[in-house]
PDB file of C-alpha atoms in Angstrom:
ATOM      1  CA  MET P   1     -51.689-126.793 -12.786  1.00  0.00           C
ATOM      2  CA  SER P   2     -53.324-127.371 -16.163  1.00  0.00           C
ATOM      3  CA  LEU P   3     -56.776-125.940 -16.768  1.00  0.00           C
ATOM      4  CA  ILE P   4     -57.966-128.856 -18.926  1.00  0.00           C
ATOM      5  CA  ARG P   5     -56.645-132.414 -18.740  1.00  0.00           C
ATOM      6  CA  VAL P   6     -57.924-135.219 -20.954  1.00  0.00           C
ATOM      7  CA  GLU P   7     -56.632-138.678 -20.021  1.00  0.00           C
ATOM      8  CA  ARG P   8     -56.979-141.666 -22.366  1.00  0.00           C
ATOM      9  CA  VAL P   9     -60.465-140.646 -23.450  1.00  0.00           C
ATOM     10  CA  SER P  10     -62.442-142.718 -25.917  1.00  0.00           C
ATOM     11  CA  LYS P  11     -65.956-142.179 -27.203  1.00  0.00           C
ATOM     12  CA  HIS P  12     -68.123-144.403 -29.346  1.00  0.00           C
ATOM     13  CA  TYR P  13     -71.691-144.293 -30.595  1.00  0.00           C
ATOM     14  CA  ARG P  14     -73.992-147.113 -31.588  1.00  0.00           C
ATOM     15  CA  LEU P  15     -75.739-146.951 -34.939  1.00  0.00           C
ATOM     16  CA  GLY P  16     -77.975-150.004 -34.950  1.00  0.00           C
ATOM     17  CA  ASP P  17     -75.647-152.992 -34.663  1.00  0.00           C
ATOM     18  CA  GLN P  18     -72.620-150.913 -35.631  1.00  0.00           C
ATOM     19  CA  VAL P  19     -70.177-149.251 -33.223  1.00  0.00           C
ATOM     20  CA  VAL P  20     -68.702-145.972 -34.486  1.00  0.00           C
ATOM     21  CA  TRP P  21     -65.598-144.683 -32.701  1.00  0.00           C
ATOM     22  CA  ALA P  22     -65.459-140.886 -32.557  1.00  0.00           C
ATOM     23  CA  LEU P  23     -62.364-140.717 -30.317  1.00  0.00           C
ATOM     24  CA  ARG P  24     -59.743-143.322 -29.452  1.00  0.00           C
ATOM     25  CA  ASP P  25     -57.419-143.073 -26.445  1.00  0.00           C
ATOM     26  CA  VAL P  26     -56.956-139.279 -26.567  1.00  0.00           C
ATOM     27  CA  THR P  27     -54.678-137.624 -24.014  1.00  0.00           C
ATOM     28  CA  LEU P  28     -54.200-133.851 -23.934  1.00  0.00           C
ATOM     29  CA  THR P  29     -53.229-131.127 -21.482  1.00  0.00           C
ATOM     30  CA  VAL P  30     -54.210-127.476 -21.987  1.00  0.00           C
ATOM     31  CA  GLU P  31     -52.723-124.660 -19.936  1.00  0.00           C
ATOM     32  CA  GLU P  32     -54.483-121.459 -18.928  1.00  0.00           C
ATOM     33  CA  TRP P  33     -54.756-118.455 -21.233  1.00  0.00           C
ATOM     34  CA  VAL P  34     -53.970-120.265 -24.489  1.00  0.00           C
ATOM     35  CA  PHE P  35     -55.728-119.702 -27.832  1.00  0.00           C
ATOM     36  CA  LEU P  36     -55.976-123.286 -29.034  1.00  0.00           C
ATOM     37  CA  ALA P  37     -57.329-124.724 -32.279  1.00  0.00           C
ATOM     38  CA  ILE P  38     -58.431-128.340 -32.608  1.00  0.00           C
ATOM     39  CA  ALA P  39     -58.186-128.863 -36.350  1.00  0.00           C
ATOM     40  CA  GLY P  40     -59.208-131.716 -38.586  1.00  0.00           C
ATOM     41  CA  PRO P  41     -61.521-132.743 -41.426  1.00  0.00           C
ATOM     42  CA  SER P  42     -65.234-133.401 -40.980  1.00  0.00           C
ATOM     43  CA  GLY P  43     -65.796-136.552 -38.958  1.00  0.00           C
ATOM     44  CA  SER P  44     -62.334-136.467 -37.389  1.00  0.00           C
ATOM     45  CA  GLY P  45     -63.649-136.182 -33.825  1.00  0.00           C
ATOM     46  CA  LYS P  46     -62.822-132.541 -33.134  1.00  0.00           C
ATOM     47  CA  SER P  47     -66.369-131.485 -32.246  1.00  0.00           C
ATOM     48  CA  THR P  48     -66.803-134.592 -30.092  1.00  0.00           C
ATOM     49  CA  LEU P  49     -63.647-133.689 -28.161  1.00  0.00           C
ATOM     50  CA  LEU P  50     -64.902-130.121 -27.715  1.00  0.00           C
ATOM     51  CA  ASN P  51     -68.279-131.366 -26.466  1.00  0.00           C
ATOM     52  CA  LEU P  52     -66.630-133.696 -23.960  1.00  0.00           C
ATOM     53  CA  ILE P  53     -64.432-130.893 -22.622  1.00  0.00           C
ATOM     54  CA  GLY P  54     -67.563-128.740 -22.385  1.00  0.00           C
ATOM     55  CA  CYS P  55     -69.393-131.421 -20.374  1.00  0.00           C
ATOM     56  CA  ILE P  56     -72.272-131.562 -22.865  1.00  0.00           C
ATOM     57  CA  ASP P  57     -71.511-135.145 -23.901  1.00  0.00           C
ATOM     58  CA  THR P  58     -70.418-138.205 -21.936  1.00  0.00           C
ATOM     59  CA  LEU P  59     -67.297-140.241 -22.590  1.00  0.00           C
ATOM     60  CA  THR P  60     -67.078-144.006 -23.046  1.00  0.00           C
ATOM     61  CA  SER P  61     -63.812-144.392 -21.140  1.00  0.00           C
ATOM     62  CA  GLY P  62     -61.025-142.271 -19.681  1.00  0.00           C
ATOM     63  CA  ARG P  63     -61.149-139.166 -17.513  1.00  0.00           C
ATOM     64  CA  ILE P  64     -61.448-135.409 -18.013  1.00  0.00           C
ATOM     65  CA  PHE P  65     -60.346-132.814 -15.469  1.00  0.00           C
ATOM     66  CA  ILE P  66     -61.463-129.181 -15.566  1.00  0.00           C
ATOM     67  CA  ASP P  67     -59.433-126.917 -13.271  1.00  0.00           C
ATOM     68  CA  GLY P  68     -58.256-129.969 -11.326  1.00  0.00           C
ATOM     69  CA  ARG P  69     -61.747-131.418 -10.889  1.00  0.00           C
ATOM     70  CA  ASP P  70     -62.543-134.855 -12.325  1.00  0.00           C
ATOM     71  CA  VAL P  71     -65.830-134.369 -14.203  1.00  0.00           C
ATOM     72  CA  SER P  72     -65.984-137.837 -15.750  1.00  0.00           C
ATOM     73  CA  GLY P  73     -68.578-139.316 -13.399  1.00  0.00           C
ATOM     74  CA  ASN P  74     -70.450-136.186 -12.377  1.00  0.00           C
ATOM     75  CA  THR P  75     -74.229-135.982 -12.352  1.00  0.00           C
ATOM     76  CA  PRO P  76     -76.042-133.828 -14.945  1.00  0.00           C
ATOM     77  CA  ASP P  77     -76.800-131.245 -12.225  1.00  0.00           C
ATOM     78  CA  ASP P  78     -73.122-131.064 -11.198  1.00  0.00           C
ATOM     79  CA  LEU P  79     -72.076-130.659 -14.829  1.00  0.00           C
ATOM     80  CA  ALA P  80     -74.663-127.920 -15.384  1.00  0.00           C
ATOM     81  CA  ALA P  81     -73.280-126.002 -12.393  1.00  0.00           C
ATOM     82  CA  LEU P  82     -69.728-126.390 -13.689  1.00  0.00           C
ATOM     83  CA  ARG P  83     -70.692-125.200 -17.173  1.00  0.00           C
ATOM     84  CA  ALA P  84     -72.527-122.209 -15.739  1.00  0.00           C
ATOM     85  CA  CYS P  85     -69.537-120.982 -13.730  1.00  0.00           C
ATOM     86  CA  THR P  86     -66.500-122.101 -15.725  1.00  0.00           C
ATOM     87  CA  ILE P  87     -67.287-122.629 -19.412  1.00  0.00           C
ATOM     88  CA  GLY P  88     -68.780-120.350 -22.057  1.00  0.00           C
ATOM     89  CA  PHE P  89     -69.908-121.553 -25.486  1.00  0.00           C
ATOM     90  CA  VAL P  90     -69.895-119.964 -28.937  1.00  0.00           C
ATOM     91  CA  PHE P  91     -71.682-121.981 -31.616  1.00  0.00           C
ATOM     92  CA  GLN P  92     -71.449-122.032 -35.389  1.00  0.00           C
ATOM     93  CA  THR P  93     -75.171-121.253 -35.704  1.00  0.00           C
ATOM     94  CA  PHE P  94     -75.132-118.600 -32.923  1.00  0.00           C
ATOM     95  CA  ASN P  95     -77.981-120.264 -30.934  1.00  0.00           C
ATOM     96  CA  LEU P  96     -79.644-116.990 -29.981  1.00  0.00           C
ATOM     97  CA  PHE P  97     -83.264-116.752 -28.855  1.00  0.00           C
ATOM     98  CA  PRO P  98     -85.072-115.118 -31.791  1.00  0.00           C
ATOM     99  CA  VAL P  99     -87.725-113.444 -29.618  1.00  0.00           C
ATOM    100  CA  LEU P 100     -85.155-111.796 -27.319  1.00  0.00           C
ATOM    101  CA  SER P 101     -83.132-108.666 -28.002  1.00  0.00           C
ATOM    102  CA  ALA P 102     -79.337-108.698 -28.008  1.00  0.00           C
ATOM    103  CA  GLU P 103     -79.189-107.477 -24.417  1.00  0.00           C
ATOM    104  CA  GLU P 104     -81.784-110.025 -23.304  1.00  0.00           C
ATOM    105  CA  ASN P 105     -79.839-112.842 -24.966  1.00  0.00           C
ATOM    106  CA  VAL P 106     -76.682-111.771 -23.140  1.00  0.00           C
ATOM    107  CA  GLU P 107     -78.546-111.530 -19.845  1.00  0.00           C
ATOM    108  CA  TYR P 108     -80.275-114.891 -20.171  1.00  0.00           C
ATOM    109  CA  PRO P 109     -77.508-117.140 -18.710  1.00  0.00           C
ATOM    110  CA  LEU P 110     -77.149-114.739 -15.772  1.00  0.00           C
ATOM    111  CA  LEU P 111     -80.709-115.396 -14.622  1.00  0.00           C
ATOM    112  CA  GLN P 112     -79.608-118.670 -13.022  1.00  0.00           C
ATOM    113  CA  PHE P 113     -77.326-116.782 -10.617  1.00  0.00           C
ATOM    114  CA  LYS P 114     -79.703-115.782  -7.859  1.00  0.00           C
ATOM    115  CA  GLU P 115     -76.938-113.881  -6.072  1.00  0.00           C
ATOM    116  CA  LEU P 116     -76.787-111.328  -8.904  1.00  0.00           C
ATOM    117  CA  SER P 117     -79.134-108.378  -8.583  1.00  0.00           C
ATOM    118  CA  ARG P 118     -80.906-106.892 -11.574  1.00  0.00           C
ATOM    119  CA  ASP P 119     -78.472-103.964 -11.551  1.00  0.00           C
ATOM    120  CA  GLU P 120     -75.471-106.313 -11.466  1.00  0.00           C
ATOM    121  CA  ARG P 121     -76.850-108.286 -14.398  1.00  0.00           C
ATOM    122  CA  GLY P 122     -77.458-105.060 -16.298  1.00  0.00           C
ATOM    123  CA  SER P 123     -73.915-103.910 -15.607  1.00  0.00           C
ATOM    124  CA  ARG P 124     -72.457-107.099 -17.037  1.00  0.00           C
ATOM    125  CA  VAL P 125     -74.691-106.951 -20.101  1.00  0.00           C
ATOM    126  CA  THR P 126     -73.666-103.349 -20.788  1.00  0.00           C
ATOM    127  CA  LYS P 127     -69.978-104.148 -20.283  1.00  0.00           C
ATOM    128  CA  PHE P 128     -69.812-107.127 -22.618  1.00  0.00           C
ATOM    129  CA  LEU P 129     -72.001-105.669 -25.334  1.00  0.00           C
ATOM    130  CA  ASP P 130     -69.510-102.802 -25.291  1.00  0.00           C
ATOM    131  CA  VAL P 131     -66.596-105.265 -25.482  1.00  0.00           C
ATOM    132  CA  ALA P 132     -68.312-106.841 -28.496  1.00  0.00           C
ATOM    133  CA  GLU P 133     -68.856-103.368 -30.023  1.00  0.00           C
ATOM    134  CA  LEU P 134     -72.635-103.829 -30.050  1.00  0.00           C
ATOM    135  CA  SER P 135     -73.859-101.231 -27.550  1.00  0.00           C
ATOM    136  CA  LYS P 136     -76.005 -99.408 -30.099  1.00  0.00           C
ATOM    137  CA  TYR P 137     -77.646-102.675 -31.156  1.00  0.00           C
ATOM    138  CA  ALA P 138     -78.605-103.740 -27.618  1.00  0.00           C
ATOM    139  CA  ARG P 139     -82.355-103.695 -28.324  1.00  0.00           C
ATOM    140  CA  HIS P 140     -82.175-105.320 -31.750  1.00  0.00           C
ATOM    141  CA  ARG P 141     -83.455-108.862 -32.182  1.00  0.00           C
ATOM    142  CA  PRO P 142     -81.331-111.450 -34.029  1.00  0.00           C
ATOM    143  CA  ASN P 143     -83.283-111.075 -37.291  1.00  0.00           C
ATOM    144  CA  GLU P 144     -82.322-107.390 -37.282  1.00  0.00           C
ATOM    145  CA  LEU P 145     -78.594-108.181 -37.027  1.00  0.00           C
ATOM    146  CA  SER P 146     -76.015-109.408 -39.528  1.00  0.00           C
ATOM    147  CA  GLY P 147     -74.318-112.784 -39.102  1.00  0.00           C
ATOM    148  CA  GLY P 148     -71.215-111.151 -37.667  1.00  0.00           C
ATOM    149  CA  GLN P 149     -73.274-109.103 -35.216  1.00  0.00           C
ATOM    150  CA  ARG P 150     -75.146-112.205 -34.096  1.00  0.00           C
ATOM    151  CA  GLN P 151     -71.853-113.974 -33.435  1.00  0.00           C
ATOM    152  CA  ARG P 152     -70.715-110.965 -31.406  1.00  0.00           C
ATOM    153  CA  VAL P 153     -73.881-111.246 -29.311  1.00  0.00           C
ATOM    154  CA  ALA P 154     -73.026-114.920 -28.764  1.00  0.00           C
ATOM    155  CA  ILE P 155     -69.509-113.965 -27.638  1.00  0.00           C
ATOM    156  CA  ALA P 156     -70.875-111.326 -25.247  1.00  0.00           C
ATOM    157  CA  ARG P 157     -73.287-113.913 -23.855  1.00  0.00           C
ATOM    158  CA  ALA P 158     -70.439-116.389 -23.340  1.00  0.00           C
ATOM    159  CA  LEU P 159     -68.395-113.752 -21.491  1.00  0.00           C
ATOM    160  CA  ALA P 160     -71.218-112.585 -19.239  1.00  0.00           C
ATOM    161  CA  THR P 161     -70.823-115.455 -16.776  1.00  0.00           C
ATOM    162  CA  HIS P 162     -67.084-114.689 -16.358  1.00  0.00           C
ATOM    163  CA  PRO P 163     -65.956-118.120 -17.595  1.00  0.00           C
ATOM    164  CA  ARG P 164     -62.332-119.238 -17.478  1.00  0.00           C
ATOM    165  CA  ILE P 165     -62.785-121.214 -20.704  1.00  0.00           C
ATOM    166  CA  ILE P 166     -64.650-120.402 -23.909  1.00  0.00           C
ATOM    167  CA  LEU P 167     -65.311-123.276 -26.313  1.00  0.00           C
ATOM    168  CA  ALA P 168     -66.059-122.267 -29.891  1.00  0.00           C
ATOM    169  CA  ASP P 169     -67.346-124.801 -32.433  1.00  0.00           C
ATOM    170  CA  GLU P 170     -66.545-123.620 -35.975  1.00  0.00           C
ATOM    171  CA  PRO P 171     -67.256-119.976 -35.002  1.00  0.00           C
ATOM    172  CA  THR P 172     -66.415-118.532 -38.431  1.00  0.00           C
ATOM    173  CA  ALA P 173     -68.002-121.224 -40.619  1.00  0.00           C
ATOM    174  CA  ASN P 174     -71.161-119.225 -41.411  1.00  0.00           C
ATOM    175  CA  LEU P 175     -69.392-115.887 -41.870  1.00  0.00           C
ATOM    176  CA  ASP P 176     -67.752-114.249 -44.864  1.00  0.00           C
ATOM    177  CA  HIS P 177     -63.989-113.737 -44.856  1.00  0.00           C
ATOM    178  CA  ARG P 178     -63.936-110.151 -43.636  1.00  0.00           C
ATOM    179  CA  THR P 179     -66.538-110.733 -40.917  1.00  0.00           C
ATOM    180  CA  GLY P 180     -64.753-113.884 -39.775  1.00  0.00           C
ATOM    181  CA  GLU P 181     -61.488-111.969 -39.451  1.00  0.00           C
ATOM    182  CA  GLY P 182     -63.227-109.386 -37.267  1.00  0.00           C
ATOM    183  CA  ILE P 183     -64.670-112.090 -34.997  1.00  0.00           C
ATOM    184  CA  LEU P 184     -61.251-113.711 -34.613  1.00  0.00           C
ATOM    185  CA  GLU P 185     -59.632-110.371 -33.775  1.00  0.00           C
ATOM    186  CA  LEU P 186     -62.312-109.787 -31.120  1.00  0.00           C
ATOM    187  CA  MET P 187     -61.723-113.238 -29.596  1.00  0.00           C
ATOM    188  CA  LYS P 188     -57.966-112.751 -29.606  1.00  0.00           C
ATOM    189  CA  GLU P 189     -58.333-109.393 -27.860  1.00  0.00           C
ATOM    190  CA  ILE P 190     -60.580-110.995 -25.218  1.00  0.00           C
ATOM    191  CA  ASN P 191     -58.000-113.748 -24.755  1.00  0.00           C
ATOM    192  CA  ARG P 192     -55.317-111.123 -24.088  1.00  0.00           C
ATOM    193  CA  SER P 193     -57.392-108.679 -22.050  1.00  0.00           C
ATOM    194  CA  PHE P 194     -59.362-111.078 -19.838  1.00  0.00           C
ATOM    195  CA  ASN P 195     -56.901-114.023 -19.760  1.00  0.00           C
ATOM    196  CA  THR P 196     -59.718-116.231 -21.038  1.00  0.00           C
ATOM    197  CA  THR P 197     -58.686-119.608 -22.441  1.00  0.00           C
ATOM    198  CA  PHE P 198     -60.151-120.265 -25.906  1.00  0.00           C
ATOM    199  CA  VAL P 199     -60.498-123.722 -27.451  1.00  0.00           C
ATOM    200  CA  PHE P 200     -61.819-123.928 -31.034  1.00  0.00           C
ATOM    201  CA  SER P 201     -62.844-126.800 -33.250  1.00  0.00           C
ATOM    202  CA  THR P 202     -62.130-125.750 -36.813  1.00  0.00           C
ATOM    203  CA  HIS P 203     -60.797-126.514 -40.260  1.00  0.00           C
ATOM    204  CA  ASP P 204     -60.579-122.786 -41.078  1.00  0.00           C
ATOM    205  CA  LYS P 205     -57.030-121.708 -41.893  1.00  0.00           C
ATOM    206  CA  LYS P 206     -57.770-118.222 -40.533  1.00  0.00           C
ATOM    207  CA  VAL P 207     -58.524-119.644 -37.092  1.00  0.00           C
ATOM    208  CA  ILE P 208     -55.405-121.818 -37.167  1.00  0.00           C
ATOM    209  CA  ALA P 209     -53.290-118.798 -38.123  1.00  0.00           C
ATOM    210  CA  LYS P 210     -54.555-116.870 -35.063  1.00  0.00           C
ATOM    211  CA  ALA P 211     -54.008-119.763 -32.641  1.00  0.00           C
ATOM    212  CA  ASP P 212     -50.923-120.105 -30.459  1.00  0.00           C
ATOM    213  CA  ARG P 213     -51.532-123.837 -29.843  1.00  0.00           C
ATOM    214  CA  LEU P 214     -52.665-126.444 -32.358  1.00  0.00           C
ATOM    215  CA  VAL P 215     -54.046-129.971 -32.050  1.00  0.00           C
ATOM    216  CA  ARG P 216     -54.424-131.884 -35.313  1.00  0.00           C
ATOM    217  CA  ILE P 217     -56.880-134.750 -35.059  1.00  0.00           C
ATOM    218  CA  GLU P 218     -57.699-137.442 -37.616  1.00  0.00           C
ATOM    219  CA  ASP P 219     -59.851-140.574 -37.334  1.00  0.00           C
ATOM    220  CA  GLY P 220     -60.463-139.900 -33.657  1.00  0.00           C
ATOM    221  CA  ARG P 221     -56.781-139.733 -32.731  1.00  0.00           C
ATOM    222  CA  ILE P 222     -54.421-136.826 -32.079  1.00  0.00           C
ATOM    223  CA  ARG P 223     -51.803-136.909 -34.833  1.00  0.00           C
ATOM    224  CA  ARG P 224     -49.794-133.728 -34.262  1.00  0.00           C
ATOM    225  CA  LEU P 225     -49.409-131.003 -31.656  1.00  0.00           C
ATOM    226  CA  GLY P 226     -48.073-127.525 -32.324  1.00  0.00           C
ATOM    227  CA  MET P 227     -46.890-124.466 -30.439  1.00  0.00           C
ATOM    228  CA  LYS P 228     -46.375-121.137 -32.169  1.00  0.00           C
ATOM    229  CA  THR P 229     -43.077-119.350 -31.625  1.00  0.00           C
ATOM    230  CA  ALA P 230     -42.194-115.816 -32.709  1.00  0.00           C
ATOM    231  CA  THR P 231     -41.268-116.977 -36.217  1.00  0.00           C
ATOM    232  CA  SER P 232     -42.761-120.422 -36.852  1.00  0.00           C
ATOM    233  CA  TRP P 233     -44.668-123.430 -35.520  1.00  0.00           C
ATOM    234  CA  VAL P 234     -42.923-126.088 -33.448  1.00  0.00           C
ATOM    235  CA  MET P 235     -44.645-129.395 -34.172  1.00  0.00           C
ATOM    236  CA  VAL P 236     -44.486-132.896 -32.725  1.00  0.00           C
ATOM    237  CA  SER P 237     -46.112-136.070 -33.961  1.00  0.00           C
ATOM    238  CA  ASP P 238     -48.251-137.800 -31.375  1.00  0.00           C
ATOM    239  CA  GLY P 239     -48.303-141.547 -31.078  1.00  0.00           C
ATOM    240  CA  GLY P 240     -51.779-141.424 -29.582  1.00  0.00           C
ATOM    241  CA  ARG P 241     -50.527-139.970 -26.309  1.00  0.00           C
ATOM    242  CA  SER P 242     -49.721-136.255 -25.872  1.00  0.00           C
ATOM    243  CA  LYS P 243     -47.059-135.162 -23.421  1.00  0.00           C
ATOM    244  CA  GLU P 244     -47.372-132.311 -20.934  1.00  0.00           C
ATOM    245  CA  TRP P 245     -48.475-129.823 -23.581  1.00  0.00           C
ATOM    246  CA  ILE P 246     -45.542-129.768 -25.950  1.00  0.00           C
ATOM    247  CA  ARG P 247     -42.880-128.743 -23.485  1.00  0.00           C
ATOM    248  CA  THR P 248     -40.400-131.257 -24.875  1.00  0.00           C
ATOM    249  CA  THR P 249     -40.906-130.820 -28.612  1.00  0.00           C
ATOM    250  CA  THR P 250     -38.137-130.570 -31.170  1.00  0.00           C
ATOM    251  CA  GLY P 251     -38.104-129.647 -34.818  1.00  0.00           C
ATOM    252  CA  ALA P 252     -40.188-127.077 -36.676  1.00  0.00           C
ATOM    253  CA  SER P 253     -42.589-127.131 -39.573  1.00  0.00           C
ATOM    254  CA  LYS P 254     -45.718-125.516 -40.847  1.00  0.00           C
ATOM    255  CA  PRO P 255     -48.953-126.530 -39.107  1.00  0.00           C
TER     256      PRO P 255
END
């Protein structure tokens, strides 16, 4: 069973008397454990699609399933519970609390789980700060950390709730080339070691190069889908409707 299923989803916004379509009739299936990049220019709809999958925005029409559960008509409380247990987020601007230390930022989302004791929370914080190679910076506040270190704190925070999916919105956009490469290597290692599904919105070629699945989106529509093989990308054009995640594609080209 697919982990994420998007069925004929459209999303529009109203700007005064004008209707702006962010997504039009998007269908997509994402399997577990993939490292997927949603790529496209600014305004293409990639961040909107990521936000809809993450249940932090509401769709205009269509349906979205997360782990077999239709989340399209869920209440805000139901969506909050789903996000807490299933989905982790990594943001372009890190979104850390400036008055909290690194370890306190990582612990923060765990406070909503009343079943976790203080020792259990501490154990998770220690584990994932270590995974992010930040153990010695545990008591540093964000203004005492570099951009790359702050993004590592954000990754540790996302992992702390044991999510099956991590959504990352332009995670390397505010980082220099070398730091961005290190963040991508860390995410790829987490993907392999913890079987965590990663979905990125990006126009960064470095992110696309690390991905093993690719969705190219333009003007609110999926235009191409790609799967990486050992030697190249296998691509398929999408007529506005993606098939069961590129299992029937033919032909090869660069992404």
